[in-house]
JSON list of C-alpha atoms and ligand atoms in Angstrom, two decimals:
[
{"chain": "Z", "resi": 269, "resn": "UNK", "atom": "CA", "xyz": [-9.75, 25.06, -38.33]},
{"chain": "Z", "resi": 270, "resn": "UNK", "atom": "CA", "xyz": [-11.33, 23.90, -35.05]},
{"chain": "Z", "resi": 271, "resn": "UNK", "atom": "CA", "xyz": [-10.53, 20.36, -35.97]},
{"chain": "Z", "resi": 272, "resn": "UNK", "atom": "CA", "xyz": [-7.00, 21.02, -36.56]},
{"chain": "Z", "resi": 273, "resn": "UNK", "atom": "CA", "xyz": [-6.45, 22.97, -33.56]},
{"chain": "Z", "resi": 274, "resn": "UNK", "atom": "CA", "xyz": [-8.10, 19.80, -31.56]},
{"chain": "Z", "resi": 275, "resn": "UNK", "atom": "CA", "xyz": [-5.80, 17.41, -33.53]},
{"chain": "Z", "resi": 276, "resn": "UNK", "atom": "CA", "xyz": [-2.86, 19.41, -32.54]},
{"chain": "Z", "resi": 277, "resn": "UNK", "atom": "CA", "xyz": [-3.53, 19.72, -28.94]},
{"chain": "Z", "resi": 278, "resn": "UNK", "atom": "CA", "xyz": [-4.41, 16.01, -28.90]},
{"chain": "Z", "resi": 279, "resn": "UNK", "atom": "CA", "xyz": [-0.80, 15.29, -30.38]},
{"chain": "Z", "resi": 280, "resn": "UNK", "atom": "CA", "xyz": [0.87, 17.39, -28.21]},
{"chain": "Z", "resi": 281, "resn": "UNK", "atom": "CA", "xyz": [-0.89, 15.77, -25.00]},
{"chain": "Z", "resi": 282, "resn": "UNK", "atom": "CA", "xyz": [0.14, 12.33, -26.46]},
{"chain": "Z", "resi": 283, "resn": "UNK", "atom": "CA", "xyz": [3.79, 13.47, -26.93]},
{"chain": "Z", "resi": 284, "resn": "UNK", "atom": "CA", "xyz": [3.62, 14.91, -23.37]},
{"chain": "Z", "resi": 285, "resn": "UNK", "atom": "CA", "xyz": [2.36, 11.74, -21.63]},
{"chain": "Z", "resi": 286, "resn": "UNK", "atom": "CA", "xyz": [4.60, 9.72, -23.53]},
{"chain": "Z", "resi": 287, "resn": "UNK", "atom": "CA", "xyz": [7.64, 11.85, -22.43]},
{"chain": "Z", "resi": 288, "resn": "UNK", "atom": "CA", "xyz": [6.34, 11.76, -18.63]},
{"chain": "Z", "resi": 289, "resn": "UNK", "atom": "CA", "xyz": [6.32, 8.03, -18.53]},
{"chain": "Z", "resi": 290, "resn": "UNK", "atom": "CA", "xyz": [9.18, 7.06, -20.73]},
{"chain": "Z", "resi": 291, "resn": "UNK", "atom": "CA", "xyz": [11.60, 9.84, -20.77]},
{"chain": "Z", "resi": 292, "resn": "UNK", "atom": "CA", "xyz": [12.03, 11.32, -17.20]},
{"chain": "Z", "resi": 293, "resn": "UNK", "atom": "CA", "xyz": [13.60, 8.23, -15.50]},
{"chain": "Z", "resi": 294, "resn": "UNK", "atom": "CA", "xyz": [17.29, 8.47, -16.18]},
{"chain": "Z", "resi": 295, "resn": "UNK", "atom": "CA", "xyz": [19.41, 5.29, -15.19]},
{"chain": "Z", "resi": 296, "resn": "UNK", "atom": "CA", "xyz": [21.96, 5.91, -12.77]},
{"chain": "Z", "resi": 297, "resn": "UNK", "atom": "CA", "xyz": [24.64, 3.36, -12.80]},
{"chain": "Z", "resi": 298, "resn": "UNK", "atom": "CA", "xyz": [27.07, 2.27, -10.06]},
{"chain": "Z", "resi": 299, "resn": "UNK", "atom": "CA", "xyz": [29.74, -0.36, -9.82]},
{"chain": "Z", "resi": 300, "resn": "UNK", "atom": "CA", "xyz": [30.19, -1.98, -6.33]},
{"chain": "Z", "resi": 301, "resn": "UNK", "atom": "CA", "xyz": [33.02, -1.13, -4.22]},
{"chain": "Z", "resi": 302, "resn": "UNK", "atom": "CA", "xyz": [35.39, -4.01, -3.21]},
{"chain": "Z", "resi": 303, "resn": "UNK", "atom": "CA", "xyz": [36.38, -4.28, 0.34]},
{"chain": "Z", "resi": 304, "resn": "UNK", "atom": "CA", "xyz": [38.80, -6.47, 2.24]},
{"chain": "Z", "resi": 305, "resn": "UNK", "atom": "CA", "xyz": [41.13, -6.95, -0.75]},
{"chain": "Z", "resi": 306, "resn": "UNK", "atom": "CA", "xyz": [38.62, -7.77, -3.04]},
{"chain": "Z", "resi": 307, "resn": "UNK", "atom": "CA", "xyz": [37.12, -10.35, -0.89]},
{"chain": "Z", "resi": 308, "resn": "UNK", "atom": "CA", "xyz": [33.41, -8.77, -0.73]},
{"chain": "Z", "resi": 309, "resn": "UNK", "atom": "CA", "xyz": [31.82, -5.93, -2.34]},
{"chain": "Z", "resi": 310, "resn": "UNK", "atom": "CA", "xyz": [28.88, -3.81, -1.40]},
{"chain": "Z", "resi": 311, "resn": "UNK", "atom": "CA", "xyz": [26.61, -1.10, -2.74]},
{"chain": "Z", "resi": 312, "resn": "UNK", "atom": "CA", "xyz": [24.37, 1.31, -1.07]},
{"chain": "Z", "resi": 313, "resn": "UNK", "atom": "CA", "xyz": [20.97, 1.75, -2.74]},
{"chain": "Z", "resi": 314, "resn": "UNK", "atom": "CA", "xyz": [18.51, 4.77, -1.73]},
{"chain": "Z", "resi": 315, "resn": "UNK", "atom": "CA", "xyz": [15.11, 4.18, -2.05]},
{"chain": "Z", "resi": 316, "resn": "UNK", "atom": "CA", "xyz": [13.02, 7.44, -2.80]},
{"chain": "Z", "resi": 317, "resn": "UNK", "atom": "CA", "xyz": [10.67, 7.59, -5.33]},
{"chain": "Z", "resi": 318, "resn": "UNK", "atom": "CA", "xyz": [12.61, 4.72, -7.07]},
{"chain": "Z", "resi": 319, "resn": "UNK", "atom": "CA", "xyz": [15.99, 3.27, -6.39]},
{"chain": "Z", "resi": 320, "resn": "UNK", "atom": "CA", "xyz": [19.40, 4.99, -6.76]},
{"chain": "Z", "resi": 321, "resn": "UNK", "atom": "CA", "xyz": [21.35, 3.91, -8.16]},
{"chain": "Z", "resi": 322, "resn": "UNK", "atom": "CA", "xyz": [19.13, 1.83, -10.43]},
{"chain": "Z", "resi": 323, "resn": "UNK", "atom": "CA", "xyz": [21.61, -0.22, -12.13]},
{"chain": "Z", "resi": 324, "resn": "UNK", "atom": "CA", "xyz": [23.95, -1.79, -9.96]},
{"chain": "Z", "resi": 325, "resn": "UNK", "atom": "CA", "xyz": [27.07, -3.61, -11.79]},
{"chain": "Z", "resi": 326, "resn": "UNK", "atom": "CA", "xyz": [28.71, -6.35, -9.34]},
{"chain": "Z", "resi": 327, "resn": "UNK", "atom": "CA", "xyz": [31.95, -8.22, -9.86]},
{"chain": "Z", "resi": 328, "resn": "UNK", "atom": "CA", "xyz": [31.26, -12.07, -10.65]},
{"chain": "Z", "resi": 329, "resn": "UNK", "atom": "CA", "xyz": [32.08, -14.85, -8.07]},
{"chain": "Z", "resi": 330, "resn": "UNK", "atom": "CA", "xyz": [32.66, -11.94, -5.08]},
{"chain": "Z", "resi": 331, "resn": "UNK", "atom": "CA", "xyz": [30.10, -12.28, -2.37]},
{"chain": "Z", "resi": 332, "resn": "UNK", "atom": "CA", "xyz": [27.98, -9.00, -2.42]},
{"chain": "Z", "resi": 333, "resn": "UNK", "atom": "CA", "xyz": [25.65, -7.43, -0.23]},
{"chain": "Z", "resi": 334, "resn": "UNK", "atom": "CA", "xyz": [22.88, -4.64, -1.38]},
{"chain": "Z", "resi": 335, "resn": "UNK", "atom": "CA", "xyz": [22.36, -2.32, 1.17]},
{"chain": "Z", "resi": 336, "resn": "UNK", "atom": "CA", "xyz": [18.79, -1.09, 0.78]},
{"chain": "Z", "resi": 337, "resn": "UNK", "atom": "CA", "xyz": [18.02, 2.55, 2.55]},
{"chain": "Z", "resi": 338, "resn": "UNK", "atom": "CA", "xyz": [14.37, 3.28, 2.37]},
{"chain": "Z", "resi": 339, "resn": "UNK", "atom": "CA", "xyz": [13.62, 6.76, 2.75]},
{"chain": "Z", "resi": 340, "resn": "UNK", "atom": "CA", "xyz": [10.34, 6.96, 0.94]},
{"chain": "Z", "resi": 341, "resn": "UNK", "atom": "CA", "xyz": [7.32, 7.05, 3.15]},
{"chain": "Z", "resi": 342, "resn": "UNK", "atom": "CA", "xyz": [4.98, 5.22, 0.79]},
{"chain": "Z", "resi": 343, "resn": "UNK", "atom": "CA", "xyz": [4.03, 1.58, 1.13]},
{"chain": "Z", "resi": 344, "resn": "UNK", "atom": "CA", "xyz": [4.56, 1.06, -2.69]},
{"chain": "Z", "resi": 345, "resn": "UNK", "atom": "CA", "xyz": [8.36, 0.85, -2.02]},
{"chain": "Z", "resi": 346, "resn": "UNK", "atom": "CA", "xyz": [8.44, -1.09, 1.29]},
{"chain": "Z", "resi": 347, "resn": "UNK", "atom": "CA", "xyz": [9.16, -4.44, -0.37]},
{"chain": "Z", "resi": 348, "resn": "UNK", "atom": "CA", "xyz": [12.00, -5.24, -2.75]},
{"chain": "Z", "resi": 349, "resn": "UNK", "atom": "CA", "xyz": [11.53, -8.16, -4.99]},
{"chain": "Z", "resi": 350, "resn": "UNK", "atom": "CA", "xyz": [14.13, -10.02, -7.35]},
{"chain": "Z", "resi": 351, "resn": "UNK", "atom": "CA", "xyz": [12.13, -12.44, -8.77]},
{"chain": "Z", "resi": 352, "resn": "UNK", "atom": "CA", "xyz": [15.07, -14.75, -10.02]},
{"chain": "Z", "resi": 353, "resn": "UNK", "atom": "CA", "xyz": [16.61, -14.89, -6.85]},
{"chain": "Z", "resi": 354, "resn": "UNK", "atom": "CA", "xyz": [13.55, -15.53, -4.92]},
{"chain": "Z", "resi": 355, "resn": "UNK", "atom": "CA", "xyz": [14.23, -12.60, -2.92]},
{"chain": "Z", "resi": 356, "resn": "UNK", "atom": "CA", "xyz": [11.27, -10.59, -1.28]},
{"chain": "Z", "resi": 357, "resn": "UNK", "atom": "CA", "xyz": [12.25, -8.48, 1.67]},
{"chain": "Z", "resi": 358, "resn": "UNK", "atom": "CA", "xyz": [10.65, -6.01, 3.80]},
{"chain": "Z", "resi": 359, "resn": "UNK", "atom": "CA", "xyz": [12.50, -2.56, 3.72]},
{"chain": "Z", "resi": 360, "resn": "UNK", "atom": "CA", "xyz": [11.95, -0.65, 7.16]},
{"chain": "Z", "resi": 361, "resn": "UNK", "atom": "CA", "xyz": [11.65, 2.91, 6.67]},
{"chain": "Z", "resi": 362, "resn": "UNK", "atom": "CA", "xyz": [15.21, 4.80, 7.67]},
{"chain": "Z", "resi": 363, "resn": "UNK", "atom": "CA", "xyz": [17.29, 1.91, 8.44]},
{"chain": "Z", "resi": 364, "resn": "UNK", "atom": "CA", "xyz": [19.52, -0.28, 6.45]},
{"chain": "Z", "resi": 365, "resn": "UNK", "atom": "CA", "xyz": [18.31, -3.48, 4.96]},
{"chain": "Z", "resi": 366, "resn": "UNK", "atom": "CA", "xyz": [21.28, -5.71, 3.86]},
{"chain": "Z", "resi": 367, "resn": "UNK", "atom": "CA", "xyz": [20.68, -8.16, 1.30]},
{"chain": "Z", "resi": 368, "resn": "UNK", "atom": "CA", "xyz": [23.23, -10.69, 0.06]},
{"chain": "Z", "resi": 369, "resn": "UNK", "atom": "CA", "xyz": [23.11, -11.34, -3.45]},
{"chain": "Z", "resi": 370, "resn": "UNK", "atom": "CA", "xyz": [24.44, -14.32, -5.04]},
{"chain": "Z", "resi": 371, "resn": "UNK", "atom": "CA", "xyz": [26.90, -13.60, -7.80]},
{"chain": "Z", "resi": 372, "resn": "UNK", "atom": "CA", "xyz": [28.04, -17.17, -8.97]},
{"chain": "Z", "resi": 373, "resn": "UNK", "atom": "CA", "xyz": [26.37, -16.74, -12.47]},
{"chain": "Z", "resi": 374, "resn": "UNK", "atom": "CA", "xyz": [27.04, -13.58, -14.74]},
{"chain": "Z", "resi": 375, "resn": "UNK", "atom": "CA", "xyz": [23.67, -12.07, -16.00]},
{"chain": "Z", "resi": 376, "resn": "UNK", "atom": "CA", "xyz": [21.52, -9.25, -15.65]},
{"chain": "Z", "resi": 377, "resn": "UNK", "atom": "CA", "xyz": [18.77, -9.40, -12.83]},
{"chain": "Z", "resi": 378, "resn": "UNK", "atom": "CA", "xyz": [15.95, -7.20, -12.51]},
{"chain": "Z", "resi": 379, "resn": "UNK", "atom": "CA", "xyz": [14.12, -6.15, -9.39]},
{"chain": "Z", "resi": 380, "resn": "UNK", "atom": "CA", "xyz": [11.13, -4.10, -8.35]},
{"chain": "Z", "resi": 381, "resn": "UNK", "atom": "CA", "xyz": [8.84, -3.05, -5.64]},
{"chain": "Z", "resi": 382, "resn": "UNK", "atom": "CA", "xyz": [6.02, -5.11, -4.31]},
{"chain": "Z", "resi": 383, "resn": "UNK", "atom": "CA", "xyz": [3.67, -3.73, -6.94]},
{"chain": "Z", "resi": 384, "resn": "UNK", "atom": "CA", "xyz": [6.05, -4.12, -9.76]},
{"chain": "Z", "resi": 385, "resn": "UNK", "atom": "CA", "xyz": [5.92, -0.26, -10.42]},
{"chain": "Z", "resi": 386, "resn": "UNK", "atom": "CA", "xyz": [9.48, 0.78, -9.83]},
{"chain": "Z", "resi": 387, "resn": "UNK", "atom": "CA", "xyz": [12.37, -0.83, -11.30]},
{"chain": "Z", "resi": 388, "resn": "UNK", "atom": "CA", "xyz": [16.03, -1.75, -11.15]},
{"chain": "Z", "resi": 389, "resn": "UNK", "atom": "CA", "xyz": [18.65, -4.04, -12.19]},
{"chain": "Z", "resi": 390, "resn": "UNK", "atom": "CA", "xyz": [21.76, -5.71, -11.05]},
{"chain": "Z", "resi": 391, "resn": "UNK", "atom": "CA", "xyz": [24.33, -6.91, -13.93]},
{"chain": "Z", "resi": 392, "resn": "UNK", "atom": "CA", "xyz": [26.77, -9.51, -12.49]},
{"chain": "Z", "resi": 393, "resn": "UNK", "atom": "CA", "xyz": [29.76, -9.61, -14.75]},
{"chain": "C", "resi": 1398, "resn": "LIG", "atom": "CU1", "xyz": [5.04, -0.40, -5.71]}
]
């Protein structure tokens, strides 16, 4: 009986840990706003315990600006890295950091904090 109880508790713990790691980061998708009669586009990304929105949709071929605003005081999120674009930028706290993003190629591009712990994605289409 004791063994069954321990097994049951172990299973509950494993499920709870799994849920915590994989379940609770809901994806927030935002499509960039087009400005100047569709000649450029920008989106603001709040950096606070992660990226919000974490998925950004950009229109292909329209020059794009990603406006990162880091509120989070932790050094974990002080850099943002787009490995495929060779972007590795410092994000000053409580300041807007504008990053130009090349939209000439359609695709999905991941970005992350400097330690690769928090993730986001830019979709160009
Ligand atoms: Cu980090």
